[in-house]
Coordinates of C-alpha atoms and ligand atoms in Angstrom, one line a residue:
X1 CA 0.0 0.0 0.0
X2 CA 1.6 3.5 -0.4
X3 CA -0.6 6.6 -0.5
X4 CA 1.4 9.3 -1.3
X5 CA 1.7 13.3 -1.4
X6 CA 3.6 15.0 -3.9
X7 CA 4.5 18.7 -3.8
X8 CA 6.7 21.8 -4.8
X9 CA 9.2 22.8 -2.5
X10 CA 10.2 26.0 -4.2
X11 CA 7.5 28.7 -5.7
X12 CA 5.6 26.5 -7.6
X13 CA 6.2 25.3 -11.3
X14 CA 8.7 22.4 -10.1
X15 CA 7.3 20.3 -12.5
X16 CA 4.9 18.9 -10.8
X17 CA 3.0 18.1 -13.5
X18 CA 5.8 15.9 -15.1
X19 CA 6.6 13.9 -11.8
X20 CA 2.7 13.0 -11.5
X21 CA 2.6 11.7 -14.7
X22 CA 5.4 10.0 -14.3
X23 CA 4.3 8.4 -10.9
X24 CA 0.8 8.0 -11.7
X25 CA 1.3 5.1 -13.7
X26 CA 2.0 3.2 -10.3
X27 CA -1.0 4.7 -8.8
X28 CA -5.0 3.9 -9.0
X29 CA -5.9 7.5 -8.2
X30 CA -4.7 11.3 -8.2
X31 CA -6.4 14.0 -6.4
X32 CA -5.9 17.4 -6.2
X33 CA -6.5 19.0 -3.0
X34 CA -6.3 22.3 -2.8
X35 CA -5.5 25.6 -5.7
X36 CA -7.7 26.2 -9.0
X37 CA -6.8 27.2 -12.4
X38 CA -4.1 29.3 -11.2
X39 CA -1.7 26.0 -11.5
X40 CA -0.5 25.5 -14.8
X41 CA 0.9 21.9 -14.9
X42 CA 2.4 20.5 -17.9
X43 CA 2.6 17.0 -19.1
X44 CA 4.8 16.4 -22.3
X45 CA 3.8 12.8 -23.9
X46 CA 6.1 11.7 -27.1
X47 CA 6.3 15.3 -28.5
X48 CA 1.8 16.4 -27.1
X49 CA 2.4 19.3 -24.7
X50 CA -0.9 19.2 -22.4
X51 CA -0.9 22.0 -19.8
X52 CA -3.4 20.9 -16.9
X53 CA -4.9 23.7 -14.8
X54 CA -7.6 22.0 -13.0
X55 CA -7.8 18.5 -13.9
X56 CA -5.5 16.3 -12.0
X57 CA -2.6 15.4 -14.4
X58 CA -3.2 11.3 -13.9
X59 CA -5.6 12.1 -16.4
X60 CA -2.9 11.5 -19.3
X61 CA -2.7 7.8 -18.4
X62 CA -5.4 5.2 -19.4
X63 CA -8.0 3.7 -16.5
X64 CA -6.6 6.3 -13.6
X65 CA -9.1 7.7 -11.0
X66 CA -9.0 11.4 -11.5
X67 CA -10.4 13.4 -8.5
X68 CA -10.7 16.7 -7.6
X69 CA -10.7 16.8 -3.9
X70 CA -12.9 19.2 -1.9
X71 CA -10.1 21.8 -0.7
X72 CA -9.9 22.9 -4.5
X73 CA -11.9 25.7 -5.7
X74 CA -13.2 25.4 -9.6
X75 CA -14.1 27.9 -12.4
X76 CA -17.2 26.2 -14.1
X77 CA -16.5 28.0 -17.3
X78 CA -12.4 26.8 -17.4
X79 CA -13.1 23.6 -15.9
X80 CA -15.0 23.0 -19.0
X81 CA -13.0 24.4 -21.2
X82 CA -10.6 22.1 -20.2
X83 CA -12.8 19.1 -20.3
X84 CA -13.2 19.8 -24.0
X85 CA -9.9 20.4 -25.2
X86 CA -8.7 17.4 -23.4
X87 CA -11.5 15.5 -25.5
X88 CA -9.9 17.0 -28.4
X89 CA -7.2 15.2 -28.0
X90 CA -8.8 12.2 -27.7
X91 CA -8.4 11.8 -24.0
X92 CA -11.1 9.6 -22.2
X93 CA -12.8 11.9 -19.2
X94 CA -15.4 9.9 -19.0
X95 CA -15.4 7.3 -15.9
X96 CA -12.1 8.8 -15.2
X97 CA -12.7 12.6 -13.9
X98 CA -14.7 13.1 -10.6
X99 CA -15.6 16.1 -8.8
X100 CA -16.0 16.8 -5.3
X101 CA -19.5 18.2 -4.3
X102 CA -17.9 20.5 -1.5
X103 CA -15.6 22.3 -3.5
X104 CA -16.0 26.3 -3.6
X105 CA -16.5 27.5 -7.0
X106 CA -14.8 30.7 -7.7
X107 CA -17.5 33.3 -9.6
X108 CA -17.3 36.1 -12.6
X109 CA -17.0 38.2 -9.7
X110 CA -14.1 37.2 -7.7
X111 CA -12.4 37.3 -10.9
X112 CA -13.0 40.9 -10.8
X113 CA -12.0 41.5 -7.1
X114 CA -8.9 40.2 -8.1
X115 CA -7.8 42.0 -10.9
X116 CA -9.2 45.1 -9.4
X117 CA -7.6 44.6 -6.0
X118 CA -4.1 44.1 -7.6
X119 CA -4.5 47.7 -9.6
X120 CA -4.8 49.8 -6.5
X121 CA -3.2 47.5 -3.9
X122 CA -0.1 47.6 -1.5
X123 CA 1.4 45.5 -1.2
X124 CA 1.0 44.2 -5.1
X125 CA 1.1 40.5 -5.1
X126 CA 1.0 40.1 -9.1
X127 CA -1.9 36.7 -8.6
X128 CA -2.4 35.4 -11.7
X129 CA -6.0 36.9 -12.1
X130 CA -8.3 34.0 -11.1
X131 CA -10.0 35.1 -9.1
X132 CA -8.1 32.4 -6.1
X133 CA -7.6 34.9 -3.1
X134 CA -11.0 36.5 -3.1
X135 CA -12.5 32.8 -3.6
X136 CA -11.0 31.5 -0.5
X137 CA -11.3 34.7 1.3
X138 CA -15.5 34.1 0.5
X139 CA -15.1 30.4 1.5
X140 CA -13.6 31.1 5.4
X141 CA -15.7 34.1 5.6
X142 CA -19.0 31.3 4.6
X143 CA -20.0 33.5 2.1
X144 CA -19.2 31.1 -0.9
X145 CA -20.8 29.1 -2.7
X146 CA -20.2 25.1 -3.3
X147 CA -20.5 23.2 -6.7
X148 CA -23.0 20.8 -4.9
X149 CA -25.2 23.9 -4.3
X150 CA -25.7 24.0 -8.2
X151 CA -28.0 20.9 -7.6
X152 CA -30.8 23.4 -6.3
X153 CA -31.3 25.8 -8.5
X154 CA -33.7 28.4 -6.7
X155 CA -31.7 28.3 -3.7
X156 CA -28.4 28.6 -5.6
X157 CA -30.3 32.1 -7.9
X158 CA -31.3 33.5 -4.5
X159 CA -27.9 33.2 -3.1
X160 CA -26.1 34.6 -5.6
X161 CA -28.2 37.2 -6.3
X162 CA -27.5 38.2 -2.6
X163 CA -23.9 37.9 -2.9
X164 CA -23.3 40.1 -6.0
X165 CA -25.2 42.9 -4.2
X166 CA -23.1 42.6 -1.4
X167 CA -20.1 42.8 -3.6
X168 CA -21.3 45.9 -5.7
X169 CA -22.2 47.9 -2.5
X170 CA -19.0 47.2 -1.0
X171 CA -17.6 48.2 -4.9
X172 CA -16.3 51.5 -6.0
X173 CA -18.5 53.1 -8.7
X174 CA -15.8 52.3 -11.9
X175 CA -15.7 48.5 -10.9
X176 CA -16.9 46.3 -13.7
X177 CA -18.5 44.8 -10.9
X178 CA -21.7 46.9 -11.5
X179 CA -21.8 45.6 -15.2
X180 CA -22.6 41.8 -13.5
X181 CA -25.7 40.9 -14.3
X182 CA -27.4 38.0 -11.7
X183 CA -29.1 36.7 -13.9
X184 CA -27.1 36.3 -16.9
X185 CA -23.8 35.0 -14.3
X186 CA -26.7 32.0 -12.8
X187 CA -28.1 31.1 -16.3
X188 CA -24.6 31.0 -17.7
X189 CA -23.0 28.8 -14.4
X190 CA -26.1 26.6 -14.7
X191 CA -25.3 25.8 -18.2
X192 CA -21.7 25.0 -17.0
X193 CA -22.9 23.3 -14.4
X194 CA -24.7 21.0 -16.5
X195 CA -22.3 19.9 -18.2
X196 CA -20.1 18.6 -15.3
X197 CA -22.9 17.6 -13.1
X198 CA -22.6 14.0 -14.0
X199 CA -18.8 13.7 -12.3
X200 CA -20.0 15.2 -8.7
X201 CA -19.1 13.1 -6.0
X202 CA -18.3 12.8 -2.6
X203 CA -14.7 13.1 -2.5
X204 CA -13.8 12.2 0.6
X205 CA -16.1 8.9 0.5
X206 CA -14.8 7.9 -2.9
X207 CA -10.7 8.3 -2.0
X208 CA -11.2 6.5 1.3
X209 CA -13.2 3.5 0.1
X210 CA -10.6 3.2 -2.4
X211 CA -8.2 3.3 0.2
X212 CA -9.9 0.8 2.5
X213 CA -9.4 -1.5 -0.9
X214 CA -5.9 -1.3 -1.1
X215 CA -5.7 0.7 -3.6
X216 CA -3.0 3.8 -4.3
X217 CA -4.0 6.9 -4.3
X218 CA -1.5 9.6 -5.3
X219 CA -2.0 13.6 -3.9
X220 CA -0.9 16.0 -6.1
X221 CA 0.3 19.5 -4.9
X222 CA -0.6 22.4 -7.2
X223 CA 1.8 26.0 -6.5
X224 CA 4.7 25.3 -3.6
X225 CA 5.8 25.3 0.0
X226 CA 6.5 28.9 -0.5
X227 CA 3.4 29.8 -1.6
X228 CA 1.2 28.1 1.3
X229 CA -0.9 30.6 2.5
X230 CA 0.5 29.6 6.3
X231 CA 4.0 28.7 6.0
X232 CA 4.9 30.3 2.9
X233 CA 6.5 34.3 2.5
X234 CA 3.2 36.0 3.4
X235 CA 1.8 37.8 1.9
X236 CA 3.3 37.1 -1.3
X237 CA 1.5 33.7 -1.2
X238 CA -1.7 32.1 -2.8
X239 CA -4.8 31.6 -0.8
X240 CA -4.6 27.9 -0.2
X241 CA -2.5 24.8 1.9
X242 CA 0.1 24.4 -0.8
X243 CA 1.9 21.9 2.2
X244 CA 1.8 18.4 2.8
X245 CA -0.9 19.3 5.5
X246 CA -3.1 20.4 3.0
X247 CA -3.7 17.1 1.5
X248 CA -5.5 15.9 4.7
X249 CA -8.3 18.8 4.7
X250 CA -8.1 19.5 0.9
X251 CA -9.3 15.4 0.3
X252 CA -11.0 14.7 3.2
X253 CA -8.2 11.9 4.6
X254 CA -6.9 11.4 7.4
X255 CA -3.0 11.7 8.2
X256 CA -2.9 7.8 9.2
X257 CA -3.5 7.2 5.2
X258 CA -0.7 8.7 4.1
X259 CA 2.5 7.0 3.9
X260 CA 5.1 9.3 2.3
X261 CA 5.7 12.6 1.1
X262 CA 7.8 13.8 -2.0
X263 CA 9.4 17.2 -2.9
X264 CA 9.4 18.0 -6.0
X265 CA 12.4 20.5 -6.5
X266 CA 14.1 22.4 -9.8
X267 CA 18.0 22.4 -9.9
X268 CA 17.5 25.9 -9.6
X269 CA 14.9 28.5 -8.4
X270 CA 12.1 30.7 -10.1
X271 CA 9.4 32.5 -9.0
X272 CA 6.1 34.5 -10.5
X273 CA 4.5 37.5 -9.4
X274 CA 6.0 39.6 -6.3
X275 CA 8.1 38.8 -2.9
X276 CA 11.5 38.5 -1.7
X277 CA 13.6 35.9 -4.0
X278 CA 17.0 36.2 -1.9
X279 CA 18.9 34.2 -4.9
X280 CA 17.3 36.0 -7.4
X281 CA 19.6 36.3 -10.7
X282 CA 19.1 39.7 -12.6
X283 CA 21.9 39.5 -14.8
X284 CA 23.0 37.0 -18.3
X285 CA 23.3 33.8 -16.4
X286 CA 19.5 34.4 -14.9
X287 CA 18.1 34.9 -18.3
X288 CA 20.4 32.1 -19.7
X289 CA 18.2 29.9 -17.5
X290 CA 14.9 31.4 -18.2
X291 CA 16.3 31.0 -21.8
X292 CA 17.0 27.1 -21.3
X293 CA 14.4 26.4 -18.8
X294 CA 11.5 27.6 -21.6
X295 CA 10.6 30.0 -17.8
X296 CA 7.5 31.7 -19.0
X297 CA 4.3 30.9 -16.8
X298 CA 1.9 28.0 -18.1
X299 CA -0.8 29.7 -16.5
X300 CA -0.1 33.5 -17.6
X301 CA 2.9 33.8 -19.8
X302 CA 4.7 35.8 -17.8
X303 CA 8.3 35.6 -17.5
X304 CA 9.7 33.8 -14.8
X305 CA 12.2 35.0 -12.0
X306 CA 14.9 32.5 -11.8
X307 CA 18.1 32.5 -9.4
X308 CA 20.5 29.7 -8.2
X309 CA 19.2 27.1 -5.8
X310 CA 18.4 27.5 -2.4
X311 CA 19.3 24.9 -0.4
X312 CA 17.8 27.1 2.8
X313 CA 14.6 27.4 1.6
X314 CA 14.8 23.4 0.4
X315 CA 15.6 22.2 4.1
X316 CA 12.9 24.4 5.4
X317 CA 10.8 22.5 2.6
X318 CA 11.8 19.3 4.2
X319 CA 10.8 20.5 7.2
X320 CA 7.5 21.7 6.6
X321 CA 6.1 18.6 4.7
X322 CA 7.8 16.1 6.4
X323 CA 9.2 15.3 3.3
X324 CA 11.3 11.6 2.8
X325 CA 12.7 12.0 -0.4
X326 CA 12.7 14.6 -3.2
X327 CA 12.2 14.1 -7.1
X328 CA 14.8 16.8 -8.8
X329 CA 13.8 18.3 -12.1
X330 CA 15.2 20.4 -14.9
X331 CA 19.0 19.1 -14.5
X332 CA 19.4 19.5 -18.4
X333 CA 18.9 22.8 -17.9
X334 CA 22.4 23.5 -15.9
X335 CA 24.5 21.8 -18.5
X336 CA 26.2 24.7 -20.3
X337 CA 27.4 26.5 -17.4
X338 CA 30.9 26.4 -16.5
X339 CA 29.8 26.7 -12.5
X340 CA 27.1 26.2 -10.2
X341 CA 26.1 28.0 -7.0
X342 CA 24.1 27.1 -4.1
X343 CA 22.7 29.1 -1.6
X344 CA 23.4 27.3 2.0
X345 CA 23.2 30.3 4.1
X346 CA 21.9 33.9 4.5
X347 CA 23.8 36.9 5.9
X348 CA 21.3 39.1 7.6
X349 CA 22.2 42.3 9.5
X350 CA 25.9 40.9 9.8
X351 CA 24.6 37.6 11.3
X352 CA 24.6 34.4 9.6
X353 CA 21.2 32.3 9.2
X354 CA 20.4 28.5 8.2
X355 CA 16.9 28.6 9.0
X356 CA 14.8 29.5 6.9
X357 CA 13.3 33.0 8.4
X358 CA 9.0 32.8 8.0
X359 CA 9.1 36.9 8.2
X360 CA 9.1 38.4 4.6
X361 CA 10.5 41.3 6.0
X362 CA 13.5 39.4 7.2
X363 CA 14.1 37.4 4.2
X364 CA 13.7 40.8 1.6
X365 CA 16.8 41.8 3.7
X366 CA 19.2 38.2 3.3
X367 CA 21.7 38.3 0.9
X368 CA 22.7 34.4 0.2
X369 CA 25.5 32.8 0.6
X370 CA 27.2 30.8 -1.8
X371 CA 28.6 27.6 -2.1
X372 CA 31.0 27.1 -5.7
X373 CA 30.4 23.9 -7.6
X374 CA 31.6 22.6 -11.0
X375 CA 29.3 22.6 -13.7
X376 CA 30.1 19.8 -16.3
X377 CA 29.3 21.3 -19.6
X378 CA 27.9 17.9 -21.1
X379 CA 24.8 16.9 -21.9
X380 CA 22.2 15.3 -19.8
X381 CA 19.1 15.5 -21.6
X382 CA 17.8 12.1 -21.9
X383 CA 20.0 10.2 -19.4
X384 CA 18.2 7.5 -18.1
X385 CA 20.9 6.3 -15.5
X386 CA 23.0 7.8 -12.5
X387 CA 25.8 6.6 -14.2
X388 CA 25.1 8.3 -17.6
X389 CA 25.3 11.3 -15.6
X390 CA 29.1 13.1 -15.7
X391 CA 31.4 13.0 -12.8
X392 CA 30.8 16.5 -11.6
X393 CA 26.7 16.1 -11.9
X394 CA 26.9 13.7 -9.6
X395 CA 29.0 15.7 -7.0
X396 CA 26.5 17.9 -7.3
X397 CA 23.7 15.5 -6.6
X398 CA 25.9 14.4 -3.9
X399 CA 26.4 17.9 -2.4
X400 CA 22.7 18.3 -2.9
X401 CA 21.3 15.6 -1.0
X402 CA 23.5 16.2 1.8
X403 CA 22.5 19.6 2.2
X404 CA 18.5 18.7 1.9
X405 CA 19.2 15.5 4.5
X406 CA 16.9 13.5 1.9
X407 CA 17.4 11.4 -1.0
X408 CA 16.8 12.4 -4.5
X409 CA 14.4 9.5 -6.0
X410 CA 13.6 10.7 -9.3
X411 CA 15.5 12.9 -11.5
X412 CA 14.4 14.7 -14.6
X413 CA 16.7 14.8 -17.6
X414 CA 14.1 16.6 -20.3
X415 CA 10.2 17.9 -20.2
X416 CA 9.4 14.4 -22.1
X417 CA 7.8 11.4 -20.1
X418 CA 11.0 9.0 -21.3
X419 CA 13.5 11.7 -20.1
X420 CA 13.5 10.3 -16.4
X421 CA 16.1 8.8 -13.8
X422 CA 14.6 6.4 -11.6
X423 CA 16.6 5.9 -8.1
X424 CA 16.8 2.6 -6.2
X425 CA 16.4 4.6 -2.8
X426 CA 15.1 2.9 0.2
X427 CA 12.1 5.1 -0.1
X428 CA 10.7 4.1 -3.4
X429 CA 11.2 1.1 -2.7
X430 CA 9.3 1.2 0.1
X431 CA 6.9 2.3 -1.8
X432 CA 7.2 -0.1 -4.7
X433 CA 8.0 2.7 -6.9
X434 CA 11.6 1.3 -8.9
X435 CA 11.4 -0.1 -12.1
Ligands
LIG501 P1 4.4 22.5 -12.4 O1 3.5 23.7 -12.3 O2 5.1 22.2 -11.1 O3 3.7 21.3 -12.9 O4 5.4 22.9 -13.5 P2 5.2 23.6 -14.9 O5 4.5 22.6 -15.8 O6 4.5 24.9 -14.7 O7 6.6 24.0 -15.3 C1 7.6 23.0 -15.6 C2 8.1 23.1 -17.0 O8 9.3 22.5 -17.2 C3 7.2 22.5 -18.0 O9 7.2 23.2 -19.2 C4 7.7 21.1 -18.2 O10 7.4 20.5 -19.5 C5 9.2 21.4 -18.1 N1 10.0 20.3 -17.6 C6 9.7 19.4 -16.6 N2 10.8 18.7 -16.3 C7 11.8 19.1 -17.1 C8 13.2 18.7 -17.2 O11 13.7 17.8 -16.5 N3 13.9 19.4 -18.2 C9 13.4 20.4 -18.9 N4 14.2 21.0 -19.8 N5 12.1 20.7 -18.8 C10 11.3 20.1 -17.9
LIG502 P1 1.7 25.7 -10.2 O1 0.7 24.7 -9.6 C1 3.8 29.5 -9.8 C2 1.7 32.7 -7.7 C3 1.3 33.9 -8.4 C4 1.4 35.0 -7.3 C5 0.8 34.2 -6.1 C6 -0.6 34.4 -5.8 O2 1.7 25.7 -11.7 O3 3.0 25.5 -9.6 P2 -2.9 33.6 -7.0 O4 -3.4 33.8 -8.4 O5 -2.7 32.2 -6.6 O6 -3.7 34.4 -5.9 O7 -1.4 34.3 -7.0 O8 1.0 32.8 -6.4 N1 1.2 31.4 -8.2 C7 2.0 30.5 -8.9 N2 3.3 30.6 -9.2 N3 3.1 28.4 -10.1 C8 1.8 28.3 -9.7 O9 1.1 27.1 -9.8 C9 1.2 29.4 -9.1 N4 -0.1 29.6 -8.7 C10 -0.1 30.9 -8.1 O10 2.2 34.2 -9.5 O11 2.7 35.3 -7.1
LIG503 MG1 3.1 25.5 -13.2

């Protein structure tokens, strides 16, 4: 048996999306339990780039339960969007996509608050528009509204009929908000609504029965550790449990189901939208790896931030999710450089720090310090063996797992599904994961 989480440890776009394909083969079920279409997850099959926002990326593999757990918050109108272009491409949905009847739905107008509320704000937190934050902020305050609601029509008109006035009185008079019409947005969310009504479920009862079968059941993170709402550099964080913890609430299981974690992690760092970035690169080797990375946002096309790894930040990671072993992606994407840095410390106010500092005001003032490594200016794309790997890669890897106190268990050596390492570590094996 092995139920297990999997998410970023960085800001998010780790390549999640690649390691649960990859994994998912192994697995009966993935759920995702928290976020909305604000992830942008991409899957890369032969030379098919398929870039998941909502639907769990399991979906890519025949016969796989595909659930999306109550903790995530859905767009009717992208959600079937999705649906649709993944029917384009001949991908089954049917008996394999199931919905959870408790999870928020984020509305035309929180779309709006968003946008609106990152114009005037401070501090700016450059969200990618979704509509997320004001969506969760309405589901703690119990003012949302739940996709199972959709079941009872009148009730659902009345209720959202009463929300959008709220909204519009608390609105200043230029918001488009005031151009929202109630019953235009319930006529055109029913019709939405229709069409996914058939895959409603109770999530929670569906992933534990399959559990109490014996059957795997794979959790897959959406954003990163440093984007979790609790534990990540607030503000400049999403509106959801991006943590392992997460996972529990976000599917409705309890924490004596799960039996591992794994960390997905880049061999470098990037980050979208605002915060503090202490390894941040602004010069020809940072846009060398947003150059070789492909780092432009799945979700928004906005170019990513990228800077050397931080192995601070990584060990907090650890920490935080109780991770046991980390997959590593994006290794290729090092190969031309002649050296490697990696952050193991901060110097703050002339003292020197190896814990990671929760305080965003704290961490906007650490400048990193540096650890020098060899880059090996070879290829890795492709490699499909430790040993393939050159001499100086794997002193890295070496250096790397020391300084995270885990294992590495899966590295990536290209965005295709075939472009994998698979590691005999104790933990996949464990976990009957090794080919
Ligand atoms: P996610 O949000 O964590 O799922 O990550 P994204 O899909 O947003 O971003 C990761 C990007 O890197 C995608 O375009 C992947 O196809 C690509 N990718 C994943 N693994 C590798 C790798 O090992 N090498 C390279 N070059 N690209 C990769
Ligand atoms: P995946 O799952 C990277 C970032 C946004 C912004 C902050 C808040 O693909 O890794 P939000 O719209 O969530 O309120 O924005 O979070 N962000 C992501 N960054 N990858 C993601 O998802 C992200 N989802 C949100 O850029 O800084
Ligand atoms: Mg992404």
């Amino acid at each position: 048996m092995a139920n297990l989480i999997v998410v970023g440890t960085q800001w998010g776009d780790e390549g999640k999306g690649k390691v649960v394909d990859i994994l998912s083969e192994s697995f009966d079920a993935v759920v995702r339990f928290q976020g909305g279409n604000n992830a942008g997850h991409t899957v890369v099959v032969a030379e098919a780039k398929v870039v998941l926002h909502l639907v769990p990326s399991g979906i890519l593999r025949m016969g796989k339960m595909c659930i999306l757990g109550n903790g995530v918050v859905i767009d009717l109108p992208a959600l079937t969007h999705e649906i649709e272009q993944l029917r384009k491409l001949q991908v089954r949905v049917e008996g394999s996509l199931y919905i959870g009847k408790s999870a928020h739905l984020v509305l035309p107008y929180h779309k709006i608050l968003d946008v609106e509320r990152e114009r005037h704000a401070t501090p700016r937190i450059g969200t990618t528009g979704r509509g997320i934050g004001p969506a969760y902020a309405d589901k703690m305050a119990r003012l949302g509204i739940r996709i199972g609601d959709l079941y009872d029509p009148v009730a659902f008109r009345e209720r959202l009929a009463a929300a959008l006035a709220e909204k519009k009185a608390q609105a200043g008079p230029g918001s488009l908000l005031h151009t929202l019409d109630p019953t235009a947005l319930f006529r055109e969310q029913m019709q939405h609504f229709e069409q996914v009504k058939a895959f409603l479920v109770d999530a929670s009862e569906v992933i534990n029965r399959l559990i109490a079968e014996g059957r795997r059941t794979l959790f897959e993170g959406a954003q990163g550790t440093l984007l979790d709402v609790d534990l990540g550099t607030y503000p400049y964080v999403t509106s959801s449990s991006a943590t392992a913890g997460g996972a529990c609430t976000g599917a409705g299981v309890g924490p004596t189901h799960i039996d591992g974690v794994v960390g997905v992690m880049k061999a470098y760092t990037t980050r979208v939208g605002e915060g503090p970035f202490p390894t941040e690169l602004t010069d020809a080797t940072g846009q060398l790896l947003r150059d070789r990375g492909q780092e432009y946002g799945a979700t928004t096309g906005r170019p990513r931030r990228c800077g050397w790894l931080d192995a601070v930040a990584l060990r907090y990671a650890v920490r935080v999710n109780g991770l046991r072993t980390l997959a590593l992606t994006k290794l290729d994407v090092l190969d031309t450089l002649p050296g490697i840095r990696v952050c193991t410390g901060y110097q703050y106010r002339g003292e020197r720090l190896t814990a990671f500092p929760n305080e965003t005001g704290i961490l906007a003032e650490c400048a990193p310090v540096y650890e020098d490594l060899s880059g090996w200016e070879e290829s890795t794309i492709g490699a499909l063996k430790l040993e393939q790997l050159p001499k100086a890669c794997r002193v890295y890897l070496d250096r790397l797992q020391a300084l995270a106190g885990v294992d590495v268990s899966l590295i990536s050596t290209g965005a295709r599904r075939d472009q994998t390492i698979l590691v005999d570590t104790s933990a996949f094996r464990e976990w009957g994961l090794t080919r």
